[in-house]
Amino acid sequence: MDAERGLMAKVARGDQAAFAELAQRYSGKLMAVAGRLLGSRADAEDAVQRAFIHCFAGAGTYDARWAVSTWLYRILTNVCVDELRRRATRSAHDEHSAGALAAASSNHHPPTAYLDLHRALERVPREARVLLALRYVDGLSYGELARIRGISINTVKSQLARGKSLLRAELGKRGADHV
Amino acid sequence: MCDVMDAGKGPDRLDLLLSDYFRPEAATELPRRITTAAQESRAVLERLESKLAVEGTPRGISRVAVGTAAKPASAAARRLVEQAREEIHEYLRGQRAFFQVPVDLTTVPDFQRRVLAATGHIPFGEGRAYAWVASRIGHPRAVRAVGTALGRNPVPLILPCHRVWRSDGSVGGYIFGAAVKDRLAALERTTPVLEGCTSTRIVCRVGCIHGRHMRPDSRVVFASVEDARSVGYRPCKRCRPAA
């Protein structure tokens, strides 16, 4: 943990090698969260790159009381949530975007076994979906999730429980026997 | 595996399915040029800002252009010009998603005023076609006239004529050049619109005065006011997001 904080201190001083190491260490997990939230690999890569740019530019404001992973997840979820907002306004206001959106989501083919889950997750409210992704990609604790999204631990718990119960109901409707 | 499950209970089938679904993928190589591209983009906008002239009247901002500005005629006009400069500065740095400074369009012809007002309805970070503006103001065939009216926008940036593109998705013309128009679209695509403060649990539009006092690690982006409410945030009474 302290080694990572040391790495962040180097990044704050503009050390490119330290930045590359940080990116190397976290890009897999960040890609997984972004990929699951945004659907397409291209959008996920874009989001992760933007998150790293913010991380590099904002390294000076990094506070060592934060675990580096928590800090990075905060930055990444901020980027992803804004991307989700943009999609929502686009589809609500512009009929041309319907085709574009369909094209974007068709770029991503989740394994067939997960198709039901993938569709069911789309029905889960955004905030709960973000928490589910963070929880299941990296096994983050309630405390970490609360810090990443700036909410109370009780809200984390109730959001996760609500998300999962919606998933159960959706998967049940689809006749999946996973639940 | 068990540490991510509900405390006190073992993993059930949904837990196992979720863990599998969210398993991290192999690391990807991140193109280094992205950082350089971001810096170049910022340089284009900073160059634009350094050349901008802003003029105003006591009613609002009347001109934003490349060149030299006439001296404000009154203290009220000077205050508005200062406010506009500040807001433009924040906007071009991705720290503002809306303008609060009033504009003064009293010398602008009625048709053009309606065209400019229509651009204000294009959401931040979005683009609409010239034809969309034409039909919005009730003159669906006046696409060229719309283009001309936008080309003469006296207060670009503040009234977002840069959000109007050609129907084929190309940028079309722009007062400050197509390259700047393109950068503005990219800037708006990467500027969040709503941010919450984790210590006050208040959600604001990005650029609200409250945001200035927010510590960088207190900023949480939300996709909608509804989302923010669902996790215990309330909308700011000052900037009134989604009001």
PDB file of C-alpha atoms in Angstrom, chain A:
ATOM      1  CA  MET A   1       0.000   0.000   0.000  1.00  0.00           C
ATOM      2  CA  ASP A   2       2.787   2.416   0.975  1.00  0.00           C
ATOM      3  CA  ALA A   3       4.676   1.457  -2.177  1.00  0.00           C
ATOM      4  CA  GLU A   4       1.673   2.593  -4.210  1.00  0.00           C
ATOM      5  CA  ARG A   5       1.510   5.874  -2.336  1.00  0.00           C
ATOM      6  CA  GLY A   6       5.198   6.330  -3.120  1.00  0.00           C
ATOM      7  CA  LEU A   7       4.373   5.668  -6.746  1.00  0.00           C
ATOM      8  CA  MET A   8       1.682   8.357  -6.614  1.00  0.00           C
ATOM      9  CA  ALA A   9       4.164  10.822  -5.131  1.00  0.00           C
ATOM     10  CA  LYS A  10       6.434  10.172  -8.110  1.00  0.00           C
ATOM     11  CA  VAL A  11       3.528  10.604 -10.536  1.00  0.00           C
ATOM     12  CA  ALA A  12       2.760  13.943  -8.865  1.00  0.00           C
ATOM     13  CA  ARG A  13       6.334  15.020  -9.631  1.00  0.00           C
ATOM     14  CA  GLY A  14       5.692  14.196 -13.303  1.00  0.00           C
ATOM     15  CA  ASP A  15       7.558  10.860 -13.365  1.00  0.00           C
ATOM     16  CA  GLN A  16       6.407   9.184 -16.608  1.00  0.00           C
ATOM     17  CA  ALA A  17       7.837   5.766 -15.647  1.00  0.00           C
ATOM     18  CA  ALA A  18       5.906   5.755 -12.369  1.00  0.00           C
ATOM     19  CA  PHE A  19       2.783   6.737 -14.283  1.00  0.00           C
ATOM     20  CA  ALA A  20       3.301   3.892 -16.757  1.00  0.00           C
ATOM     21  CA  GLU A  21       3.695   1.452 -13.864  1.00  0.00           C
ATOM     22  CA  LEU A  22       0.516   2.716 -12.225  1.00  0.00           C
ATOM     23  CA  ALA A  23      -1.357   2.428 -15.526  1.00  0.00           C
ATOM     24  CA  GLN A  24       0.015  -1.061 -16.034  1.00  0.00           C
ATOM     25  CA  ARG A  25      -1.059  -2.130 -12.549  1.00  0.00           C
ATOM     26  CA  TYR A  26      -4.593  -0.851 -12.742  1.00  0.00           C
ATOM     27  CA  SER A  27      -5.638  -0.785 -16.392  1.00  0.00           C
ATOM     28  CA  GLY A  28      -7.008  -4.353 -16.272  1.00  0.00           C
ATOM     29  CA  LYS A  29      -9.330  -3.735 -13.356  1.00  0.00           C
ATOM     30  CA  LEU A  30     -10.331  -0.279 -14.560  1.00  0.00           C
ATOM     31  CA  MET A  31     -11.064  -1.706 -18.012  1.00  0.00           C
ATOM     32  CA  ALA A  32     -13.270  -4.362 -16.456  1.00  0.00           C
ATOM     33  CA  VAL A  33     -15.332  -1.810 -14.517  1.00  0.00           C
ATOM     34  CA  ALA A  34     -15.596   0.580 -17.479  1.00  0.00           C
ATOM     35  CA  GLY A  35     -16.296  -2.238 -19.931  1.00  0.00           C
ATOM     36  CA  ARG A  36     -19.144  -3.588 -17.867  1.00  0.00           C
ATOM     37  CA  LEU A  37     -20.620  -0.155 -17.277  1.00  0.00           C
ATOM     38  CA  LEU A  38     -20.318   1.218 -20.799  1.00  0.00           C
ATOM     39  CA  GLY A  39     -20.846  -1.937 -22.829  1.00  0.00           C
ATOM     40  CA  SER A  40     -18.341  -1.406 -25.601  1.00  0.00           C
ATOM     41  CA  ARG A  41     -14.620  -2.000 -25.380  1.00  0.00           C
ATOM     42  CA  ALA A  42     -13.827   1.149 -27.363  1.00  0.00           C
ATOM     43  CA  ASP A  43     -15.832   3.333 -24.949  1.00  0.00           C
ATOM     44  CA  ALA A  44     -14.227   1.580 -21.990  1.00  0.00           C
ATOM     45  CA  GLU A  45     -10.722   2.240 -23.338  1.00  0.00           C
ATOM     46  CA  ASP A  46     -11.632   5.850 -23.910  1.00  0.00           C
ATOM     47  CA  ALA A  47     -12.966   6.158 -20.344  1.00  0.00           C
ATOM     48  CA  VAL A  48      -9.885   4.502 -18.827  1.00  0.00           C
ATOM     49  CA  GLN A  49      -7.582   6.747 -20.832  1.00  0.00           C
ATOM     50  CA  ARG A  50      -9.490   9.805 -19.689  1.00  0.00           C
ATOM     51  CA  ALA A  51      -9.339   8.574 -16.116  1.00  0.00           C
ATOM     52  CA  PHE A  52      -5.566   8.186 -16.367  1.00  0.00           C
ATOM     53  CA  ILE A  53      -5.242  11.657 -17.868  1.00  0.00           C
ATOM     54  CA  HIS A  54      -7.206  13.069 -14.906  1.00  0.00           C
ATOM     55  CA  CYS A  55      -5.066  10.988 -12.587  1.00  0.00           C
ATOM     56  CA  PHE A  56      -1.839  12.331 -14.102  1.00  0.00           C
ATOM     57  CA  ALA A  57      -3.076  15.923 -14.164  1.00  0.00           C
ATOM     58  CA  GLY A  58      -4.555  15.726 -10.664  1.00  0.00           C
ATOM     59  CA  ALA A  59      -1.799  13.688  -8.997  1.00  0.00           C
ATOM     60  CA  GLY A  60      -0.743  16.819  -7.145  1.00  0.00           C
ATOM     61  CA  THR A  61      -4.071  16.903  -5.328  1.00  0.00           C
ATOM     62  CA  TYR A  62      -3.844  13.243  -4.314  1.00  0.00           C
ATOM     63  CA  ASP A  63      -4.248  12.892  -0.562  1.00  0.00           C
ATOM     64  CA  ALA A  64      -2.215  10.051   0.975  1.00  0.00           C
ATOM     65  CA  ARG A  65      -5.116   9.220   3.303  1.00  0.00           C
ATOM     66  CA  TRP A  66      -6.749   7.624   0.265  1.00  0.00           C
ATOM     67  CA  ALA A  67      -5.795   4.166  -0.961  1.00  0.00           C
ATOM     68  CA  VAL A  68      -4.525   4.644  -4.516  1.00  0.00           C
ATOM     69  CA  SER A  69      -7.039   2.130  -5.852  1.00  0.00           C
ATOM     70  CA  THR A  70      -9.955   3.939  -4.171  1.00  0.00           C
ATOM     71  CA  TRP A  71      -8.771   7.239  -5.621  1.00  0.00           C
ATOM     72  CA  LEU A  72      -8.442   5.759  -9.124  1.00  0.00           C
ATOM     73  CA  TYR A  73     -11.861   4.135  -8.913  1.00  0.00           C
ATOM     74  CA  ARG A  74     -13.369   7.484  -7.884  1.00  0.00           C
ATOM     75  CA  ILE A  75     -11.838   9.129 -10.953  1.00  0.00           C
ATOM     76  CA  LEU A  76     -12.907   6.319 -13.257  1.00  0.00           C
ATOM     77  CA  THR A  77     -16.481   6.120 -11.998  1.00  0.00           C
ATOM     78  CA  ASN A  78     -16.779   9.909 -12.369  1.00  0.00           C
ATOM     79  CA  VAL A  79     -15.817   9.547 -16.034  1.00  0.00           C
ATOM     80  CA  CYS A  80     -18.086   6.537 -16.626  1.00  0.00           C
ATOM     81  CA  VAL A  81     -21.112   8.040 -14.896  1.00  0.00           C
ATOM     82  CA  ASP A  82     -20.809  11.185 -17.006  1.00  0.00           C
ATOM     83  CA  GLU A  83     -20.584   9.047 -20.139  1.00  0.00           C
ATOM     84  CA  LEU A  84     -23.792   7.271 -19.084  1.00  0.00           C
ATOM     85  CA  ARG A  85     -25.471  10.663 -18.602  1.00  0.00           C
ATOM     86  CA  ARG A  86     -24.447  11.703 -22.093  1.00  0.00           C
ATOM     87  CA  ARG A  87     -25.949   8.549 -23.568  1.00  0.00           C
ATOM     88  CA  ALA A  88     -29.201   9.124 -21.711  1.00  0.00           C
ATOM     89  CA  THR A  89     -29.566  12.715 -23.006  1.00  0.00           C
ATOM     90  CA  ARG A  90     -28.559  11.636 -26.500  1.00  0.00           C
ATOM     91  CA  SER A  91     -31.192   8.953 -26.714  1.00  0.00           C
ATOM     92  CA  ALA A  92     -33.850  11.172 -25.144  1.00  0.00           C
ATOM     93  CA  HIS A  93     -33.292  14.186 -27.399  1.00  0.00           C
ATOM     94  CA  ASP A  94     -32.058  12.932 -30.698  1.00  0.00           C
ATOM     95  CA  GLU A  95     -33.743  10.235 -32.689  1.00  0.00           C
ATOM     96  CA  HIS A  96     -30.673   9.916 -34.931  1.00  0.00           C
ATOM     97  CA  SER A  97     -28.691   8.687 -31.990  1.00  0.00           C
ATOM     98  CA  ALA A  98     -30.899   5.630 -31.617  1.00  0.00           C
ATOM     99  CA  GLY A  99     -29.051   4.020 -34.498  1.00  0.00           C
ATOM    100  CA  ALA A 100     -25.684   5.149 -33.181  1.00  0.00           C
ATOM    101  CA  LEU A 101     -26.428   3.736 -29.751  1.00  0.00           C
ATOM    102  CA  ALA A 102     -27.564   0.424 -31.165  1.00  0.00           C
ATOM    103  CA  ALA A 103     -24.379   0.304 -33.231  1.00  0.00           C
ATOM    104  CA  ALA A 104     -22.274   1.082 -30.158  1.00  0.00           C
ATOM    105  CA  SER A 105     -23.830  -1.655 -28.088  1.00  0.00           C
ATOM    106  CA  SER A 106     -23.624  -4.156 -30.909  1.00  0.00           C
ATOM    107  CA  ASN A 107     -19.831  -3.723 -30.885  1.00  0.00           C
ATOM    108  CA  HIS A 108     -19.826  -5.484 -27.597  1.00  0.00           C
ATOM    109  CA  HIS A 109     -20.742  -9.128 -27.494  1.00  0.00           C
ATOM    110  CA  PRO A 110     -20.917 -10.464 -23.997  1.00  0.00           C
ATOM    111  CA  PRO A 111     -20.445 -14.214 -23.830  1.00  0.00           C
ATOM    112  CA  THR A 112     -23.777 -15.910 -24.482  1.00  0.00           C
ATOM    113  CA  ALA A 113     -23.895 -17.313 -20.969  1.00  0.00           C
ATOM    114  CA  TYR A 114     -23.987 -13.737 -19.646  1.00  0.00           C
ATOM    115  CA  LEU A 115     -26.496 -12.297 -22.101  1.00  0.00           C
ATOM    116  CA  ASP A 116     -29.366 -12.565 -19.650  1.00  0.00           C
ATOM    117  CA  LEU A 117     -27.313 -10.988 -16.892  1.00  0.00           C
ATOM    118  CA  HIS A 118     -26.050  -8.275 -19.231  1.00  0.00           C
ATOM    119  CA  ARG A 119     -29.617  -7.330 -20.184  1.00  0.00           C
ATOM    120  CA  ALA A 120     -30.872  -7.604 -16.644  1.00  0.00           C
ATOM    121  CA  LEU A 121     -28.082  -5.288 -15.432  1.00  0.00           C
ATOM    122  CA  GLU A 122     -29.247  -2.643 -17.908  1.00  0.00           C
ATOM    123  CA  ARG A 123     -32.495  -2.523 -15.939  1.00  0.00           C
ATOM    124  CA  VAL A 124     -30.747  -1.814 -12.661  1.00  0.00           C
ATOM    125  CA  PRO A 125     -30.602   1.916 -11.754  1.00  0.00           C
ATOM    126  CA  ARG A 126     -27.255   3.517 -12.607  1.00  0.00           C
ATOM    127  CA  GLU A 127     -25.993   4.128  -9.083  1.00  0.00           C
ATOM    128  CA  ALA A 128     -26.652   0.526  -8.042  1.00  0.00           C
ATOM    129  CA  ARG A 129     -25.075  -0.781 -11.254  1.00  0.00           C
ATOM    130  CA  VAL A 130     -21.901   1.216 -10.603  1.00  0.00           C
ATOM    131  CA  LEU A 131     -21.695  -0.191  -7.075  1.00  0.00           C
ATOM    132  CA  LEU A 132     -22.279  -3.753  -8.291  1.00  0.00           C
ATOM    133  CA  ALA A 133     -19.498  -3.418 -10.866  1.00  0.00           C
ATOM    134  CA  LEU A 134     -17.014  -2.083  -8.309  1.00  0.00           C
ATOM    135  CA  ARG A 135     -17.988  -4.708  -5.769  1.00  0.00           C
ATOM    136  CA  TYR A 136     -17.704  -7.664  -8.098  1.00  0.00           C
ATOM    137  CA  VAL A 137     -14.698  -6.598 -10.166  1.00  0.00           C
ATOM    138  CA  ASP A 138     -12.407  -5.999  -7.245  1.00  0.00           C
ATOM    139  CA  GLY A 139     -14.257  -7.197  -4.153  1.00  0.00           C
ATOM    140  CA  LEU A 140     -14.217  -3.695  -2.677  1.00  0.00           C
ATOM    141  CA  SER A 141     -15.522  -3.302   0.860  1.00  0.00           C
ATOM    142  CA  TYR A 142     -18.662  -1.339   1.729  1.00  0.00           C
ATOM    143  CA  GLY A 143     -16.400   1.337   3.195  1.00  0.00           C
ATOM    144  CA  GLU A 144     -14.410   1.677  -0.024  1.00  0.00           C
ATOM    145  CA  LEU A 145     -17.581   1.789  -2.134  1.00  0.00           C
ATOM    146  CA  ALA A 146     -18.981   4.483   0.154  1.00  0.00           C
ATOM    147  CA  ARG A 147     -15.823   6.539  -0.265  1.00  0.00           C
ATOM    148  CA  ILE A 148     -15.678   6.096  -4.035  1.00  0.00           C
ATOM    149  CA  ARG A 149     -19.255   7.280  -4.567  1.00  0.00           C
ATOM    150  CA  GLY A 150     -19.348   9.732  -1.661  1.00  0.00           C
ATOM    151  CA  ILE A 151     -22.282   8.039   0.056  1.00  0.00           C
ATOM    152  CA  SER A 152     -22.945   6.409   3.414  1.00  0.00           C
ATOM    153  CA  ILE A 153     -22.230   2.742   4.084  1.00  0.00           C
ATOM    154  CA  ASN A 154     -25.922   2.163   4.731  1.00  0.00           C
ATOM    155  CA  THR A 155     -26.760   3.603   1.313  1.00  0.00           C
ATOM    156  CA  VAL A 156     -24.156   1.301  -0.253  1.00  0.00           C
ATOM    157  CA  LYS A 157     -25.779  -1.688   1.424  1.00  0.00           C
ATOM    158  CA  SER A 158     -29.318  -0.734   0.474  1.00  0.00           C
ATOM    159  CA  GLN A 159     -28.324   0.074  -3.126  1.00  0.00           C
ATOM    160  CA  LEU A 160     -26.524  -3.244  -3.541  1.00  0.00           C
ATOM    161  CA  ALA A 161     -29.420  -5.165  -2.007  1.00  0.00           C
ATOM    162  CA  ARG A 162     -31.906  -3.350  -4.218  1.00  0.00           C
ATOM    163  CA  GLY A 163     -29.772  -3.930  -7.309  1.00  0.00           C
ATOM    164  CA  LYS A 164     -29.471  -7.614  -6.584  1.00  0.00           C
ATOM    165  CA  SER A 165     -33.140  -8.082  -5.881  1.00  0.00           C
ATOM    166  CA  LEU A 166     -33.958  -6.352  -9.189  1.00  0.00           C
ATOM    167  CA  LEU A 167     -31.491  -8.650 -10.940  1.00  0.00           C
ATOM    168  CA  ARG A 168     -33.081 -11.702  -9.353  1.00  0.00           C
ATOM    169  CA  ALA A 169     -36.512 -10.573 -10.469  1.00  0.00           C
ATOM    170  CA  GLU A 170     -35.295  -9.797 -14.017  1.00  0.00           C
ATOM    171  CA  LEU A 171     -33.425 -13.063 -14.391  1.00  0.00           C
ATOM    172  CA  GLY A 172     -36.403 -14.927 -12.989  1.00  0.00           C
ATOM    173  CA  LYS A 173     -38.626 -13.267 -15.606  1.00  0.00           C
ATOM    174  CA  ARG A 174     -36.273 -14.399 -18.329  1.00  0.00           C
ATOM    175  CA  GLY A 175     -36.502 -17.946 -17.079  1.00  0.00           C
ATOM    176  CA  ALA A 176     -32.822 -18.125 -16.232  1.00  0.00           C
ATOM    177  CA  ASP A 177     -32.104 -20.773 -13.633  1.00  0.00           C
ATOM    178  CA  HIS A 178     -29.100 -18.929 -12.151  1.00  0.00           C
ATOM    179  CA  VAL A 179     -31.098 -17.519  -9.323  1.00  0.00           C
TER     180      VAL A 179
END
